[in-house]
XYZ file of C-alpha atoms in Angstrom:
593
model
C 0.000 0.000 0.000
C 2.732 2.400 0.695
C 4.944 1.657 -2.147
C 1.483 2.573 -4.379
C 1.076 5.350 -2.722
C 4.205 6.625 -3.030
C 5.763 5.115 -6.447
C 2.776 4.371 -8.791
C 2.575 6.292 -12.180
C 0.447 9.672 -11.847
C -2.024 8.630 -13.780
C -3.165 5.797 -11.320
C -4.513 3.753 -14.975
C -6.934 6.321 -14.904
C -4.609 8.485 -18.248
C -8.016 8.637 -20.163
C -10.469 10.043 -17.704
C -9.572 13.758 -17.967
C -9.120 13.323 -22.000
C -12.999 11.452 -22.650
C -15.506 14.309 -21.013
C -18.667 13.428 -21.674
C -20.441 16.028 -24.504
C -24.409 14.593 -24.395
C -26.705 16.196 -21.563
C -27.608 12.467 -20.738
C -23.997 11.231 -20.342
C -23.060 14.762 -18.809
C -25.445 15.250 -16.333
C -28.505 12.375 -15.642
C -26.135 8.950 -16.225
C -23.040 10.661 -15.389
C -19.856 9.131 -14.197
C -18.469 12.090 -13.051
C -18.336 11.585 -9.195
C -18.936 15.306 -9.120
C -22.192 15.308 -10.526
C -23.402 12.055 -8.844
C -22.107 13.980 -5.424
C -24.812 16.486 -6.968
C -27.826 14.412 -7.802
C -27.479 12.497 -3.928
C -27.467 15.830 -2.584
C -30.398 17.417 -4.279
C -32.609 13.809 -4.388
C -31.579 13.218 -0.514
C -32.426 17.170 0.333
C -35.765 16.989 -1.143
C -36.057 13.567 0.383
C -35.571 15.204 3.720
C -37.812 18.065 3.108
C -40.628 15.489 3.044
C -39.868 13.559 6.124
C -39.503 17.212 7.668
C -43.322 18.014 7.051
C -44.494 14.736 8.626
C -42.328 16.242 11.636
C -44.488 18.875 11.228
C -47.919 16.796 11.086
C -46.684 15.031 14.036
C -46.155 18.151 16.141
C -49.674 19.985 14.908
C -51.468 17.233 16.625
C -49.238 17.034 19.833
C -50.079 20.400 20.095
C -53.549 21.207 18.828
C -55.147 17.398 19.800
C -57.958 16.251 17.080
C -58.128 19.599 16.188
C -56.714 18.949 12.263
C -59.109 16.489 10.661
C -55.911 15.669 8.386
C -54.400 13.884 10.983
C -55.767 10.815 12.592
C -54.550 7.879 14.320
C -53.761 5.573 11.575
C -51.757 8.539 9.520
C -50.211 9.460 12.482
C -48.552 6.428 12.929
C -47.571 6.357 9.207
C -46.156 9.971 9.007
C -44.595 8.712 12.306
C -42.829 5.443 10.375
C -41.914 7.520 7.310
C -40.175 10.649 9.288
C -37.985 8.056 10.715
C -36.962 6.000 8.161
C -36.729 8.998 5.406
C -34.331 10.885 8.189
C -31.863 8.060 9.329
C -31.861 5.864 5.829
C -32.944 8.230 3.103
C -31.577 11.439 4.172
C -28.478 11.425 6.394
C -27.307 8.156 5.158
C -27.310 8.821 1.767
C -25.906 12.350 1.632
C -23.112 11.675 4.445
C -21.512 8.993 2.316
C -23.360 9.089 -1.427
C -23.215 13.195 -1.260
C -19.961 13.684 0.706
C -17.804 10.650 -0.007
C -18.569 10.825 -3.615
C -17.437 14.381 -3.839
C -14.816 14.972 -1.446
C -12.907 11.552 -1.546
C -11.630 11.393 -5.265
C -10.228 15.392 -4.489
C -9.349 14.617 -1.242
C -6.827 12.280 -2.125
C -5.784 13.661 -5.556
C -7.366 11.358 -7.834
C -8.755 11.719 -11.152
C -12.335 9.981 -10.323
C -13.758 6.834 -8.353
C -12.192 3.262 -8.619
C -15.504 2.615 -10.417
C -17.391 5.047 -11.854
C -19.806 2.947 -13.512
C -21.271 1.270 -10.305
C -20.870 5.008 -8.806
C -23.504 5.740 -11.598
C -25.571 2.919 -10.405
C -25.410 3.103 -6.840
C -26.935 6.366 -7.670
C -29.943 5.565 -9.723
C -30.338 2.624 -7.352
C -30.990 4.746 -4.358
C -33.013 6.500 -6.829
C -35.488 3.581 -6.851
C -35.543 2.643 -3.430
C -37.135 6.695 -3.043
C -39.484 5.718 -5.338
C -40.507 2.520 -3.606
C -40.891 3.911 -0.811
C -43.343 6.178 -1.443
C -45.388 4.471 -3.666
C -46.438 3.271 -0.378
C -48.707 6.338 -0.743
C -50.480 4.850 -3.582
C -51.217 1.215 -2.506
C -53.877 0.112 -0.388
C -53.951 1.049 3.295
C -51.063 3.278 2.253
C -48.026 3.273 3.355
C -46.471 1.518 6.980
C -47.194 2.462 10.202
C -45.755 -0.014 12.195
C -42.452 2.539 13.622
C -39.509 2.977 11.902
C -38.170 0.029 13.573
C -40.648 -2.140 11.658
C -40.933 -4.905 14.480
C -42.702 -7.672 14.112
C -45.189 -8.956 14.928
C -47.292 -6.036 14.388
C -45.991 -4.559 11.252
C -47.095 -7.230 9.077
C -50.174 -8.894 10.982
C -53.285 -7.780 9.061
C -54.996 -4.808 10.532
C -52.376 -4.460 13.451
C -51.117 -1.468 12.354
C -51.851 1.012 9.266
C -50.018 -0.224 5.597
C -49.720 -3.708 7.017
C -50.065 -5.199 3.939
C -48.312 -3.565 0.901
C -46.903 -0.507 2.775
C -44.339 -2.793 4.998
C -44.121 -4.711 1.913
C -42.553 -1.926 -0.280
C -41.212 -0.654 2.476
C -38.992 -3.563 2.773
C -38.241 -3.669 -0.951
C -37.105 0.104 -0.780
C -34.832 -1.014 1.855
C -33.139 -3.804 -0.105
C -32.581 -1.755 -3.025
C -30.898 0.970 -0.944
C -28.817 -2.093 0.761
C -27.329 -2.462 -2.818
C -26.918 1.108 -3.426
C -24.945 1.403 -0.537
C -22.977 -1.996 -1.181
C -22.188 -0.476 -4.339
C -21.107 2.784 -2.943
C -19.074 1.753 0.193
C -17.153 -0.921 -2.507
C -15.795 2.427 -4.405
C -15.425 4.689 -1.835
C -12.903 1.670 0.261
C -11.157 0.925 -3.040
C -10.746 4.364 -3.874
C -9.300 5.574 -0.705
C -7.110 2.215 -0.236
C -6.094 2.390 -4.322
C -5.896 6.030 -5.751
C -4.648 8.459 -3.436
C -1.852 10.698 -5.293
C 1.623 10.361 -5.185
C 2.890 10.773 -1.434
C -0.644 10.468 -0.073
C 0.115 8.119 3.066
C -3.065 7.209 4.961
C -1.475 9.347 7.744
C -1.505 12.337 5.424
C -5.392 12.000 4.938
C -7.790 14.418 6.081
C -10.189 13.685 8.689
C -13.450 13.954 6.366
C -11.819 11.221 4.282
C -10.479 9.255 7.224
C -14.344 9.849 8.678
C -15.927 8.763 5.325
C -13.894 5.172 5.013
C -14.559 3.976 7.823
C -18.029 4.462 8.141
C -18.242 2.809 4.523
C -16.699 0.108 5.945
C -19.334 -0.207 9.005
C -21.940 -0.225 6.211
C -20.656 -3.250 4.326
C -20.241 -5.254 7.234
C -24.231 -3.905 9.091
C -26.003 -3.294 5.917
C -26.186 -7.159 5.908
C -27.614 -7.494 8.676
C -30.487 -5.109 7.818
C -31.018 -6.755 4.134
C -31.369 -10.208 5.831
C -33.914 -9.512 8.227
C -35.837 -7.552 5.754
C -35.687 -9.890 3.337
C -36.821 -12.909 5.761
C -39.505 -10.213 7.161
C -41.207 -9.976 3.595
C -40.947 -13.511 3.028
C -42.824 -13.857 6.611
C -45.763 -11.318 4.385
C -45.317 -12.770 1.425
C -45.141 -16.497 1.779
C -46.618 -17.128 4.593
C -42.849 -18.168 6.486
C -42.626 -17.911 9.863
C -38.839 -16.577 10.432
C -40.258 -13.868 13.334
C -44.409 -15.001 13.562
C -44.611 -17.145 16.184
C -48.008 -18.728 16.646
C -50.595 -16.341 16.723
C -54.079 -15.822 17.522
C -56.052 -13.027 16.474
C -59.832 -12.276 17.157
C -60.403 -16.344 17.970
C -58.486 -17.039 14.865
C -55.103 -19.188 14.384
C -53.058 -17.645 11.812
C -50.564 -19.339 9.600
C -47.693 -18.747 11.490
C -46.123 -20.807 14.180
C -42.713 -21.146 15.486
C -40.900 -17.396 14.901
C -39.142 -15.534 17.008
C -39.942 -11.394 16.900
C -36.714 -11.340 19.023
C -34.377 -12.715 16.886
C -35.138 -9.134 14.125
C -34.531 -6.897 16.713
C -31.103 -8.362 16.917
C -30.640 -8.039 13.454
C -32.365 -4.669 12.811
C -30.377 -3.161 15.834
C -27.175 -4.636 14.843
C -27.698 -2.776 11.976
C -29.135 0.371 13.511
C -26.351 0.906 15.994
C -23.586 1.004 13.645
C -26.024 3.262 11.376
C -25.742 5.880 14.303
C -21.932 6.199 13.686
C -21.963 5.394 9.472
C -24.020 8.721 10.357
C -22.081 10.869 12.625
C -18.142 9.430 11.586
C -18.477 11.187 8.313
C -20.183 14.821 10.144
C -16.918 14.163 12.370
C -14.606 14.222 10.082
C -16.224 17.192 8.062
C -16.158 19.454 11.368
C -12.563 18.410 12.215
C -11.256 19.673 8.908
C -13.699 22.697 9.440
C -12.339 23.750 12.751
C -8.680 23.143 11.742
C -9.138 25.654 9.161
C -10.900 28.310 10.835
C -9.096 28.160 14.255
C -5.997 28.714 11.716
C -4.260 25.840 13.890
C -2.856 22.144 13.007
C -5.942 19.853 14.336
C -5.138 18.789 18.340
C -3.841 14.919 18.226
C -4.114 13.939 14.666
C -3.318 10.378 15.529
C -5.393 9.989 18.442
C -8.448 11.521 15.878
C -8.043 8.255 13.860
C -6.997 5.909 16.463
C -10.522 7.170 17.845
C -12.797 7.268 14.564
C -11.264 3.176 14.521
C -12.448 2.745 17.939
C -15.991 4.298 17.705
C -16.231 1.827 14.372
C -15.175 -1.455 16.063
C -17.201 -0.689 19.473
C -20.302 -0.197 17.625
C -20.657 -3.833 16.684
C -20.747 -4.423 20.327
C -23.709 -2.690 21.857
C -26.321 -3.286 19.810
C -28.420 -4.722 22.753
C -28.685 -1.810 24.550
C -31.586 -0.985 22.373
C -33.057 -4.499 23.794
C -33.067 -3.621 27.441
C -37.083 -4.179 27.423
C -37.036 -6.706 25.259
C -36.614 -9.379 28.680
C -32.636 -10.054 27.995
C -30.614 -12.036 30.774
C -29.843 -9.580 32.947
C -25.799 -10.961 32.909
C -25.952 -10.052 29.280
C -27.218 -6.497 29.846
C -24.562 -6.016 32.062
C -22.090 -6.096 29.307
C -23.783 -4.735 26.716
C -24.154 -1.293 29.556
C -20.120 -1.670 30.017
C -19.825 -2.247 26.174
C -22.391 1.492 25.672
C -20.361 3.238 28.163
C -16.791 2.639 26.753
C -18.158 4.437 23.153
C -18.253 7.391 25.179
C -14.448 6.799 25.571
C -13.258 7.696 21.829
C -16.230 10.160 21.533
C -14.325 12.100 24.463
C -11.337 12.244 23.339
C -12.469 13.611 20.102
C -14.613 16.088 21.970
C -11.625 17.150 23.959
C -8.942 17.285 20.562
C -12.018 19.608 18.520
C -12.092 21.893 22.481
C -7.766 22.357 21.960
C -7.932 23.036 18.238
C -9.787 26.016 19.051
C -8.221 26.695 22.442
C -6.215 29.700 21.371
C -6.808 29.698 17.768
C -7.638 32.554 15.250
C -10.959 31.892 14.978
C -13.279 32.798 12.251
C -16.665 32.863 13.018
C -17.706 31.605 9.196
C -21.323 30.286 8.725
C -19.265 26.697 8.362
C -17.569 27.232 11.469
C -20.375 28.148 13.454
C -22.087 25.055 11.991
C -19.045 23.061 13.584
C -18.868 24.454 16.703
C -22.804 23.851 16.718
C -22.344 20.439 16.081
C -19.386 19.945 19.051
C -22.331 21.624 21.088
C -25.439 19.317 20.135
C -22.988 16.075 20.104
C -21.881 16.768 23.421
C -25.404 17.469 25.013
C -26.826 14.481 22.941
C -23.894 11.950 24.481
C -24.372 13.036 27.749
C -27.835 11.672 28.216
C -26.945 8.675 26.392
C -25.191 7.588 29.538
C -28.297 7.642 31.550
C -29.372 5.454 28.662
C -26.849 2.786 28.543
C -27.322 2.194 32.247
C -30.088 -0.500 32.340
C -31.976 0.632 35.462
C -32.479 4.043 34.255
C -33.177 2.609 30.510
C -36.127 0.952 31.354
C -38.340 3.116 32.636
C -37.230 5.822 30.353
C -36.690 3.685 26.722
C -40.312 4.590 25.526
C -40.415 8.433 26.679
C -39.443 11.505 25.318
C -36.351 11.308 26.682
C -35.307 8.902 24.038
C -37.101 10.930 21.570
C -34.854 14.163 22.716
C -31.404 12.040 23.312
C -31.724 10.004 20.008
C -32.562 13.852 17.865
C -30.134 15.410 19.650
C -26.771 12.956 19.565
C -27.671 11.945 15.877
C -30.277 13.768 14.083
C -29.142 17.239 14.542
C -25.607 17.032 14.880
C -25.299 14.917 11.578
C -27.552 18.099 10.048
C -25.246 20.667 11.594
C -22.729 18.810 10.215
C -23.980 18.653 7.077
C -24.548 21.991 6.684
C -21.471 22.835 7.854
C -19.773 20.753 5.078
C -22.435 22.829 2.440
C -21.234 26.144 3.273
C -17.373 25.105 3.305
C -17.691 23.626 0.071
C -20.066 25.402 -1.588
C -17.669 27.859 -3.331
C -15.543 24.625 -4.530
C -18.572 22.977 -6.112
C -20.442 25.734 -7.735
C -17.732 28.817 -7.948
C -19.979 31.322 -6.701
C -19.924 32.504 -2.454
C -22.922 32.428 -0.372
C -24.507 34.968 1.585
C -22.428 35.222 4.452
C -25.723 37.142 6.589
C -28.208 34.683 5.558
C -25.792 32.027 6.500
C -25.515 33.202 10.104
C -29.239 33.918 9.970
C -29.896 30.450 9.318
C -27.212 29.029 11.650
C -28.737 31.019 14.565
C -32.565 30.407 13.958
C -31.986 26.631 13.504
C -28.732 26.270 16.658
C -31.549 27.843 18.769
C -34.443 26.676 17.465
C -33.172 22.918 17.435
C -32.749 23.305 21.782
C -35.747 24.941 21.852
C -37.116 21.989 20.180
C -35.670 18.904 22.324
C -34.819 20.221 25.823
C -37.761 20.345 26.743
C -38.424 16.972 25.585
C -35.822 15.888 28.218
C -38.295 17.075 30.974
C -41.670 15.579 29.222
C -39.861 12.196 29.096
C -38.875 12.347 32.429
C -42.663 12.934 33.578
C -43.739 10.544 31.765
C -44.659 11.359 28.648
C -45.152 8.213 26.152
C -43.170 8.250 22.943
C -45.218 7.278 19.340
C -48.703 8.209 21.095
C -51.496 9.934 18.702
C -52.788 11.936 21.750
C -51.465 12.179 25.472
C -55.027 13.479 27.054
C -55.554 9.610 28.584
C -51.961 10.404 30.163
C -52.862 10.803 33.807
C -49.389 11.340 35.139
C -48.266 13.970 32.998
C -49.137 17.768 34.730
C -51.091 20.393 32.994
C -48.098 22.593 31.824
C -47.472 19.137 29.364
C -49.751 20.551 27.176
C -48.132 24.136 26.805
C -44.989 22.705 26.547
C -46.191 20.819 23.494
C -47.189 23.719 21.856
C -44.558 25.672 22.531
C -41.619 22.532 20.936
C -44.172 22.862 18.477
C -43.899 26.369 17.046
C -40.166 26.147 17.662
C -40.358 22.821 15.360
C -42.373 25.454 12.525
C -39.695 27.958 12.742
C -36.522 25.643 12.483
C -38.166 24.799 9.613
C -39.077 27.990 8.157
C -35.365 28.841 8.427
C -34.721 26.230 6.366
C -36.146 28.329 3.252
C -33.674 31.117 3.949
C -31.232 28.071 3.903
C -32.656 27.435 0.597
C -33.000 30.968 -1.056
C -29.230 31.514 -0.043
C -28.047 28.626 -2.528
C -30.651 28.804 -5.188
C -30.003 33.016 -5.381
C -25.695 32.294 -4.641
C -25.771 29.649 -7.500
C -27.081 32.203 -10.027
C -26.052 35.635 -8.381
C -23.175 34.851 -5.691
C -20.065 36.537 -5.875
C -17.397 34.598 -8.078
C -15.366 32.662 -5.818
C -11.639 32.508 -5.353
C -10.220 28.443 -6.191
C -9.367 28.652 -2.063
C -11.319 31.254 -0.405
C -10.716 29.563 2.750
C -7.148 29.185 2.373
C -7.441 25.621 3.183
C -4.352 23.232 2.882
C -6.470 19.939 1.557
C -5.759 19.261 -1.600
C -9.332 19.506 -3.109
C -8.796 23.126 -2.674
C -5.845 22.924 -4.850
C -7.500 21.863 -8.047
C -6.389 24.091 -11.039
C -10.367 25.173 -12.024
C -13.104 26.067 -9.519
C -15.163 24.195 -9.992
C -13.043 21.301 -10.928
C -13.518 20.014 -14.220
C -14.040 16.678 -15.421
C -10.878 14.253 -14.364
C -10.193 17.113 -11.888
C -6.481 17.780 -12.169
C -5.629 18.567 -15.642
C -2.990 16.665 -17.574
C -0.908 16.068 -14.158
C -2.178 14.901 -11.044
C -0.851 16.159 -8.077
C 2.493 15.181 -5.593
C 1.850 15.710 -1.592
C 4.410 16.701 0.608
C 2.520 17.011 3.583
C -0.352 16.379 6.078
C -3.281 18.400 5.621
C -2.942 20.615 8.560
C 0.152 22.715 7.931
C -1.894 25.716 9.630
C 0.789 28.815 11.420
C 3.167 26.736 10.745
C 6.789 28.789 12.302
C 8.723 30.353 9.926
C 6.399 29.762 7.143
C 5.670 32.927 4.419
C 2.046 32.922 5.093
C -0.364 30.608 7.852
C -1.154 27.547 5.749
C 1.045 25.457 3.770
C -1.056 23.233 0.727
C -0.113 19.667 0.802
C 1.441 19.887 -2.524
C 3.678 22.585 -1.865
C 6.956 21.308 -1.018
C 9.705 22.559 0.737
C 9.687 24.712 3.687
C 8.864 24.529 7.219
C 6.607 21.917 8.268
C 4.617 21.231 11.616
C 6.427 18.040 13.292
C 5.337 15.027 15.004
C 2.341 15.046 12.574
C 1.671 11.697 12.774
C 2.538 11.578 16.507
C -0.525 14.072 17.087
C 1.992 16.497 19.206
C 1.452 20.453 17.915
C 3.988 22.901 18.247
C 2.637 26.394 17.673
């Protein structure tokens, strides 16, 4: 690996790329092999994805707040918008623009090659998630409409007739939708691991990669090995529809009546779905990690804190994962022995997620910090993470779980720790790169303006859920007035998360009118605005053209975090510049500033 990296021909095989531009619109821009553009259609198809599974947020709220007062909503749609929120927000959505948006844009100019390993199964994995969207929500369009059985899709009661809403063909293309975005991201993870392992540039040693790339491979790895998991079950779950098998059904009777089901165990998918879902929480938030390390780096105008210990840690958050998937189980009657060690297994995450807390806290400890939109969308998500984790630990202890697992408080922590942080995150890696991808600058105003309505508006939204769970208040319920438990000043508190949840979301069309007006009207942007040292920042066009680097790739000389370096002419130092001071002990994670 090291002699590639550092001896292989520039052209990595890939001498053609940059000389065979595609000239149709249909080979330029809708079956495109440019990873550039298929960065582009995940981001736009997973955005207006999410804007969807935002309204049922929406729905949801409206009748928390104003009970049976919208003739709209009513219990069996509630329980579907519930289903399809989740599953559009955590698959859909954050999943597929983390790693299909990000990864396929950043990693091929992150490490200074001309394109992905396979851009032909790049194209697919596209237009493969493609179909899985539209699965799912022809959901809307079958009888009984689409699932309502949770996002978690348990059985028995998402597939027994009339036990929940879409019970029929809604969990059925439901499942489908899931299988196809299995392959997708099979097909996606494959490239992005090849590509990182077999086409960085000349000099790139994996200890010269950036975080965001460091943050992006290894969560592609934790989806190959859990995506499995999920594709099984689902698979064995349809057939249970379908065919009439009994993989999860045990024997059941309903209304007097035997169905045609005997011997399953409902158990045995929640340790499949979960020890898929687990690892999803970090194929989430590894890639938002590594995108707000790079982020602070750049605007604290220091060398990130610990380098080494950042990886050693992004590696340790991806092995643990695998080995606390049962914490989600605490209800589900486990031997109390083996909850034991699943709690010691939850609690040692929080281990690596500290120490990258603490190396993000010293990167900016003394820095020159710019308050950029991007930054302030970092330090957001250091904020939200941190909050988030910290009531995971009351989680993760099984005496506290239990009474608290179906409350609010889940609702809050769960939102919190992965929800919003991967969306700060995200937005934090659309205002850094925006200039790179579309050559124009954003509104710096309406940046902040978004940033502050949404960083606000976000606590405003789940702190207070903290308190409802704690009271009492059920998770996944259509009303709370049978509720006894829960005091009168519930109900005021619902409205109030409520309009907080309609103006987070109102901000997001100032979010919106910032790109759409920058892309046409936005001030031409400088190839490194930032004055970033990663190497897609180094790219001879902005944006980068097809094949990315011209008729020579680039050399590296150095990490990616050559920031104030002493004695150097100006306070960052490009990877491809050689010569001249360089910060030591890069690999060590020691600074010297």
């Amino acid at each position: 690996m090291q002699e590639h990296a550092a001896g292989l021909p520039e052209t990595h095989g890939h001498e053609e790329t940059h000389q065979h531009e595609p000239t149709g619109f249909w080979t330029k821009y809708i079956f495109s092999q440019d990873h550039k553009v298929i960065a582009m259609q995940y981001t736009i198809t997973a955005l207006l994805v999410g804007v969807v599974g935002m309204v049922f947020s929406w729905l949801m709220r409206l009748q928390l707040a104003f009970p049976g007062q919208l003739s709209l909503i009513q219990p069996d749609n509630y329980l579907q918008f519930m289903t399809q929120h989740g599953m559009i927000m955590v698959i859909y959505l954050l999943t597929a623009f983390l790693l299909g948006g990000f990864g396929n844009y950043l990693i091929p100019l992150m490490i200074g090659a001309r394109d992905m390993a396979f851009p032909f199964l790049n194209m697919m994995s596209y237009w493969t998630y493609f179909v899985s969207v539209i699965l799912l929500f022809a959901a809307f369009i079958v009888p009984g409409g689409p699932s309502g059985g949770g996002w978690t899709i348990y059985p028995p009661q998402s597939i027994l007739p009339g036990a929940s809403p879409g019970s029929e063909w809604g969990i059925r293309l439901l499942l489908m939708s899931l299988a196809v975005f299995v392959a997708s991201g099979t097909m996606g993870g494959l490239n992005y691991v090849t590509t990182v392992l077999q086409l960085r540039a000349k000099g790139m040693t994996l200890m010269y990669l950036p975080l965001s790339v460091w943050g992006i491979f290894v969560a592609s790895v934790l989806a190959l090995l859990a995506f499995p998991a999920l594709f099984v079950g689902g698979v064995m779950l349809l057939l249970d529809s379908l065919a009439g098998t009994s993989f999860f059904i045990p024997l059941v009777n309903q209304f007097g009546r035997q169905l045609g089901h005997e011997g399953g165990n409902p158990i045995l998918f929640q340790h499949l779905f979960w020890y898929f879902g687990h690892p999803e929480v970090y194929i989430v938030i590894l890639p938002a990690m590594g995108v707000v390390s790079d982020i602070i780096a750049n605007f604290s105008r220091k060398p990130i804190f610990g380098y080494k210990a950042m990886v050693i840690s992004i590696l340790a958050i991806g092995g643990l994962s695998f080995l606390v998937w049962a914490h989600h189980m605490f209800v589900s009657g486990m031997n109390p022995y083996f909850a034991f060690w699943f709690a010691i297994a939850t609690l040692a995450v929080a281990i690596p997620s500290a120490v990258k807390t603490y190396n993000w806290m010293l990167t900016l400890w003394g820095g020159n910090l710019w308050f950029t939109t991007p930054m302030l969308y970092a330090i957001g998500f250091v904020s939200t993470f941190v909050a988030g984790g910290l009531t995971g630990l009351y989680l993760g202890n099984t005496a506290v779980d239990v009474p608290l697992t179906d409350t609010y408080f889940v609702v809050a922590h769960f939102h919190l720790v992965m929800g919003v942080s991967a969306i700060l995150g995200i937005f934090a890696g659309i205002y850094y790169w925006f200039p790179k991808a579309i050559g124009r600058m954003y509104n710096e105003t309406l940046g902040k303006l978004h940033f502050w309505v949404t960083f606000v508006g976000t606590y405003a939204i789940f702190f207070p859920m903290y308190w409802l769970g704690a009271a009492g208040m059920p998770r996944r319920y259509y009303t709370n007035e049978a509720v006894t438990q829960l005091p009168p000043s519930s109900h005021e508190l619902n409205i109030f998360i409520t309009i907080a949840a309609l103006t987070v979301g109102a901000a997001q069309l100032v979010f919106a009118f910032n790109l759409v007006w920058s892309i046409f009207k936005g001030k031409k942007a400088e190839g490194n605005p930032w004055k970033a040292t990663s190497l897609e920042w180094q790219t001879p066009q902005t944006p980068p053209v097809h094949g990315n680097w011209g008729p020579t790739e680039p050399v590296v000389y150095r990490w990616a975090y050559d920031y104030s370096v002493p004695g150097a002419s100006q306070d960052f130092t490009p990877q491809n510049v050689a010569g001249g001071p360089a910060q030591k002990a890069k690999a060590s994670g020691k600074t010297k500033h």
